[in-house]
Short mmCIF file of C-alpha atoms in Angstrom, two decimals:
data_model
loop_
_atom_site.label_atom_id
_atom_site.label_comp_id
_atom_site.label_asym_id
_atom_site.label_seq_id
_atom_site.Cartn_x
_atom_site.Cartn_y
_atom_site.Cartn_z
CA ALA A 1 -8.61 0.03 4.86
CA GLN A 2 -5.31 -1.33 3.79
CA SER A 3 -3.82 -0.67 0.40
CA VAL A 4 -0.56 -0.82 -1.48
CA ALA A 5 0.65 1.34 -4.34
CA GLN A 6 3.34 0.79 -6.92
CA PRO A 7 3.65 4.19 -8.54
CA GLU A 8 5.65 3.06 -11.57
CA ASP A 9 4.15 0.73 -14.17
CA GLN A 10 7.52 0.37 -15.88
CA VAL A 11 11.12 0.72 -14.75
CA ASN A 12 14.05 0.52 -17.15
CA VAL A 13 17.62 0.14 -15.96
CA ALA A 14 20.91 -0.66 -17.63
CA GLU A 15 22.59 -3.95 -16.82
CA GLY A 16 25.04 -3.52 -13.97
CA ASN A 17 23.33 -0.43 -12.58
CA PRO A 18 21.46 -0.42 -9.28
CA LEU A 19 17.71 -0.85 -9.47
CA THR A 20 14.83 0.31 -7.30
CA VAL A 21 11.20 -0.70 -7.56
CA LYS A 22 8.97 1.46 -5.38
CA CYS A 23 6.15 0.44 -3.07
CA THR A 24 4.13 2.41 -0.55
CA TYR A 25 1.46 1.04 1.72
CA SER A 26 -1.37 2.07 3.97
CA VAL A 27 -2.50 0.06 7.00
CA SER A 28 -3.92 0.98 10.38
CA GLY A 29 -1.80 -1.48 12.33
CA ASN A 30 1.54 -3.18 11.90
CA PRO A 31 2.17 -4.20 8.29
CA TYR A 32 3.48 -7.47 6.97
CA LEU A 33 5.11 -6.66 3.63
CA PHE A 34 6.07 -8.94 0.76
CA TRP A 35 7.71 -8.80 -2.65
CA TYR A 36 7.00 -11.32 -5.38
CA VAL A 37 8.36 -11.71 -8.91
CA GLN A 38 6.52 -13.08 -11.93
CA TYR A 39 8.05 -14.25 -15.19
CA PRO A 40 5.85 -14.44 -18.33
CA ASN A 41 3.01 -16.95 -18.08
CA ARG A 42 4.27 -18.21 -14.73
CA GLY A 43 3.08 -18.05 -11.15
CA LEU A 44 4.44 -15.60 -8.61
CA GLN A 45 7.63 -16.41 -6.76
CA PHE A 46 8.36 -15.12 -3.29
CA LEU A 47 11.39 -12.82 -2.99
CA LEU A 48 11.37 -11.47 0.55
CA LYS A 49 9.22 -10.26 3.42
CA TYR A 50 9.25 -7.85 6.33
CA ILE A 51 7.50 -8.95 9.49
CA THR A 52 9.45 -7.27 12.25
CA GLY A 53 13.01 -6.47 13.21
CA ASP A 54 15.70 -5.02 10.96
CA ASN A 55 14.44 -2.51 8.45
CA LEU A 56 16.70 -3.89 5.72
CA VAL A 57 15.51 -7.27 4.54
CA LYS A 58 17.57 -9.51 2.30
CA GLY A 59 15.94 -11.98 -0.03
CA SER A 60 16.43 -14.24 -3.00
CA TYR A 61 18.59 -13.54 -6.09
CA GLY A 62 20.46 -10.66 -4.41
CA PHE A 63 17.38 -8.53 -3.84
CA GLU A 64 16.79 -6.53 -0.69
CA ALA A 65 14.12 -4.16 0.53
CA GLU A 66 14.09 -1.36 3.04
CA PHE A 67 11.16 -0.86 5.36
CA ASN A 68 10.59 2.81 6.17
CA LYS A 69 7.81 3.29 8.68
CA SER A 70 7.77 7.08 8.56
CA GLN A 71 7.43 7.10 4.78
CA THR A 72 5.25 3.96 4.73
CA SER A 73 7.46 2.52 2.01
CA PHE A 74 9.01 -0.83 1.22
CA HIS A 75 11.16 -0.30 -1.87
CA LEU A 76 12.82 -3.25 -3.56
CA LYS A 77 16.48 -2.81 -4.45
CA LYS A 78 19.40 -4.59 -6.03
CA PRO A 79 22.94 -3.21 -6.28
CA SER A 80 23.65 -4.51 -9.80
CA ALA A 81 20.88 -5.45 -12.22
CA LEU A 82 21.01 -8.50 -14.47
CA VAL A 83 19.15 -8.97 -17.74
CA SER A 84 17.55 -12.03 -16.14
CA ASP A 85 15.96 -9.74 -13.51
CA SER A 86 13.57 -8.49 -16.19
CA ALA A 87 10.12 -9.47 -14.94
CA LEU A 88 6.94 -8.20 -13.29
CA TYR A 89 7.30 -7.35 -9.60
CA PHE A 90 4.48 -7.22 -7.09
CA CYS A 91 4.44 -5.66 -3.66
CA ALA A 92 1.86 -6.95 -1.17
CA VAL A 93 0.75 -5.96 2.31
CA ARG A 94 -1.10 -7.83 5.01
CA GLU A 95 -2.49 -6.22 8.10
CA GLY A 96 -2.69 -8.54 11.04
CA THR A 97 -2.79 -12.30 10.75
CA GLY A 98 -5.94 -12.78 8.70
CA ALA A 99 -5.07 -15.15 5.91
CA ASN A 100 -7.35 -13.34 3.48
CA ASN A 101 -6.09 -9.86 4.31
CA LEU A 102 -3.36 -9.75 1.69
CA PHE A 103 -3.51 -6.95 -0.85
CA PHE A 104 -1.37 -6.75 -3.96
CA GLY A 105 -0.12 -3.75 -5.84
CA THR A 106 -0.72 -3.49 -9.56
CA GLY A 107 2.80 -4.55 -10.41
CA THR A 108 5.89 -2.91 -11.90
CA ARG A 109 7.49 -4.23 -15.04
CA LEU A 110 11.26 -4.13 -14.76
CA THR A 111 13.31 -4.20 -17.93
CA VAL A 112 17.07 -4.51 -17.67
CA ILE A 113 18.77 -3.30 -20.82
CA PRO A 114 21.94 -5.09 -21.89
CA ASP B 1 9.29 -32.00 -4.77
CA GLY B 2 6.47 -30.27 -2.94
CA GLY B 3 4.45 -27.68 -4.72
CA ILE B 4 1.20 -26.59 -6.27
CA THR B 5 0.04 -28.02 -9.57
CA GLN B 6 -2.50 -26.21 -11.69
CA SER B 7 -4.11 -27.65 -14.78
CA PRO B 8 -4.74 -27.06 -17.56
CA LYS B 9 -2.17 -24.38 -18.29
CA TYR B 10 -4.19 -23.07 -21.24
CA LEU B 11 -7.94 -23.44 -21.70
CA PHE B 12 -10.34 -22.16 -24.30
CA ARG B 13 -14.04 -21.92 -23.67
CA LYS B 14 -17.07 -20.97 -25.65
CA GLU B 15 -19.45 -18.48 -24.14
CA GLY B 16 -22.06 -20.14 -21.96
CA GLN B 17 -19.88 -23.05 -20.91
CA ASN B 18 -18.71 -23.81 -17.39
CA VAL B 19 -15.08 -24.78 -16.94
CA THR B 20 -13.21 -26.16 -13.95
CA LEU B 21 -9.61 -25.32 -13.15
CA SER B 22 -7.70 -27.82 -11.06
CA CYS B 23 -5.40 -26.96 -8.16
CA GLU B 24 -3.56 -29.65 -6.22
CA GLN B 25 -0.93 -29.18 -3.52
CA ASN B 26 1.28 -31.62 -1.66
CA LEU B 27 2.65 -29.07 0.81
CA ASN B 28 0.26 -30.08 3.58
CA HIS B 29 -1.02 -26.50 3.74
CA ASP B 30 -4.43 -25.85 5.23
CA ALA B 31 -5.23 -22.54 3.56
CA MET B 32 -5.66 -22.25 -0.20
CA TYR B 33 -6.58 -19.35 -2.45
CA TRP B 34 -7.72 -18.51 -5.94
CA TYR B 35 -6.68 -15.23 -7.54
CA ARG B 36 -7.50 -13.67 -10.84
CA GLN B 37 -4.87 -11.62 -12.67
CA ASP B 38 -5.70 -9.06 -15.34
CA PRO B 39 -3.16 -6.75 -16.98
CA GLY B 40 -2.52 -3.65 -14.90
CA GLN B 41 -4.81 -4.75 -12.07
CA GLY B 42 -2.62 -6.90 -9.91
CA LEU B 43 -4.14 -9.93 -8.24
CA ARG B 44 -7.71 -10.06 -6.99
CA LEU B 45 -8.98 -12.67 -4.56
CA ILE B 46 -11.80 -14.88 -5.81
CA TYR B 47 -12.25 -17.49 -3.08
CA TYR B 48 -10.22 -18.88 -0.21
CA SER B 49 -10.42 -21.87 2.05
CA GLN B 50 -8.78 -22.21 5.43
CA ILE B 51 -9.85 -25.77 6.12
CA VAL B 52 -11.46 -28.74 4.43
CA ASN B 53 -15.19 -28.37 3.74
CA ASP B 54 -15.08 -24.63 4.37
CA PHE B 55 -14.49 -21.73 2.00
CA GLN B 56 -15.17 -18.02 1.86
CA LYS B 57 -15.85 -15.50 -0.88
CA GLY B 58 -13.15 -13.06 -1.78
CA ASP B 59 -13.48 -9.70 -3.46
CA ILE B 60 -14.71 -10.95 -6.86
CA ALA B 61 -16.55 -14.22 -6.21
CA GLU B 62 -19.52 -13.58 -8.49
CA GLY B 63 -19.64 -16.06 -11.34
CA TYR B 64 -17.25 -18.49 -9.67
CA SER B 65 -17.64 -21.52 -7.42
CA VAL B 66 -15.24 -23.73 -5.47
CA SER B 67 -15.16 -26.88 -3.39
CA ARG B 68 -12.75 -28.18 -0.76
CA GLU B 69 -13.45 -31.84 -0.22
CA LYS B 70 -9.83 -32.74 0.36
CA LYS B 71 -6.97 -30.84 1.92
CA GLU B 72 -4.87 -31.26 -1.21
CA SER B 73 -7.44 -30.04 -3.73
CA PHE B 74 -9.22 -26.73 -4.33
CA PRO B 75 -10.83 -26.66 -7.78
CA LEU B 76 -12.33 -23.48 -9.22
CA THR B 77 -15.32 -23.50 -11.55
CA VAL B 78 -15.81 -20.54 -13.83
CA THR B 79 -19.51 -20.47 -14.58
CA SER B 80 -21.41 -18.96 -17.46
CA ALA B 81 -22.52 -16.24 -15.05
CA GLN B 82 -19.01 -14.77 -15.07
CA LYS B 83 -19.32 -11.99 -17.62
CA ASN B 84 -15.66 -11.47 -18.38
CA PRO B 85 -13.85 -14.73 -17.63
CA THR B 86 -10.82 -14.31 -19.88
CA ALA B 87 -7.91 -13.97 -17.45
CA PHE B 88 -4.93 -15.66 -15.84
CA TYR B 89 -5.94 -17.65 -12.77
CA LEU B 90 -3.53 -18.37 -9.95
CA CYS B 91 -3.91 -20.85 -7.12
CA ALA B 92 -1.90 -20.40 -3.95
CA SER B 93 -1.49 -21.84 -0.50
CA ILE B 94 0.05 -20.69 2.74
CA PRO B 95 1.74 -22.70 5.49
CA PRO B 96 0.05 -22.89 8.88
CA GLY B 97 1.11 -20.32 11.41
CA LYS B 98 0.40 -16.81 12.50
CA GLY B 99 -0.37 -15.39 9.12
CA THR B 100 3.14 -14.09 8.53
CA GLY B 101 4.04 -16.72 5.98
CA GLU B 102 4.35 -16.09 2.31
CA LEU B 103 2.06 -17.51 -0.36
CA PHE B 104 3.18 -20.40 -2.53
CA PHE B 105 1.79 -20.12 -6.07
CA GLY B 106 1.05 -22.56 -8.83
CA GLU B 107 2.09 -21.85 -12.41
CA GLY B 108 -1.32 -20.51 -13.36
CA SER B 109 -4.07 -21.32 -15.83
CA ARG B 110 -4.85 -18.99 -18.71
CA LEU B 111 -8.52 -19.06 -19.69
CA THR B 112 -9.65 -17.57 -22.97
CA VAL B 113 -13.29 -17.26 -23.90
CA LEU B 114 -13.91 -17.45 -27.62
#
């Protein structure tokens, strides 16, 4: 069975510092991996995805994520955090092409401190 | 602009009442989804529909019902059988393809049972 874990409920980082939000996954086949961001009382917005190819994926708002097959991880990163990056971040994994086979992590709340 | 519109944004219900949440999309997407979001639990799939006049139960379908009479519309009814309906409900759709596309989300509907 597929699953995704976000081991940190909360991440705090100072403005201007690099940030990392962690995600690990478990699938039996090739994973399709996604990151979404959610601002208070809003829907989720897509940030980036890994399907195949380069392990480093670049996405919206300066975010990037590194796919590591051996560690089954897909950590979200940004070189310099902004206060406006403060939000709830979700990692998701899909195994295969089934439209219903998308599983979300429990989310990590990122707070960027001015 | 294309997107997904959910209404109402906030809804209050007395116990024992059914309520219907609206979801409309003009993205020409075939597949649509309903998720429930509770604090600390991520997103859980309620129902999904891959084509008009067809829908499937997700992981937590009990106490909910849906219809898909038009491609653009996928309303969710929260029935009185749902024991704990207070939550944030998110509608989403996905473009046609091989299942590698990302979900597009509406802005959500927050249901509170009084």
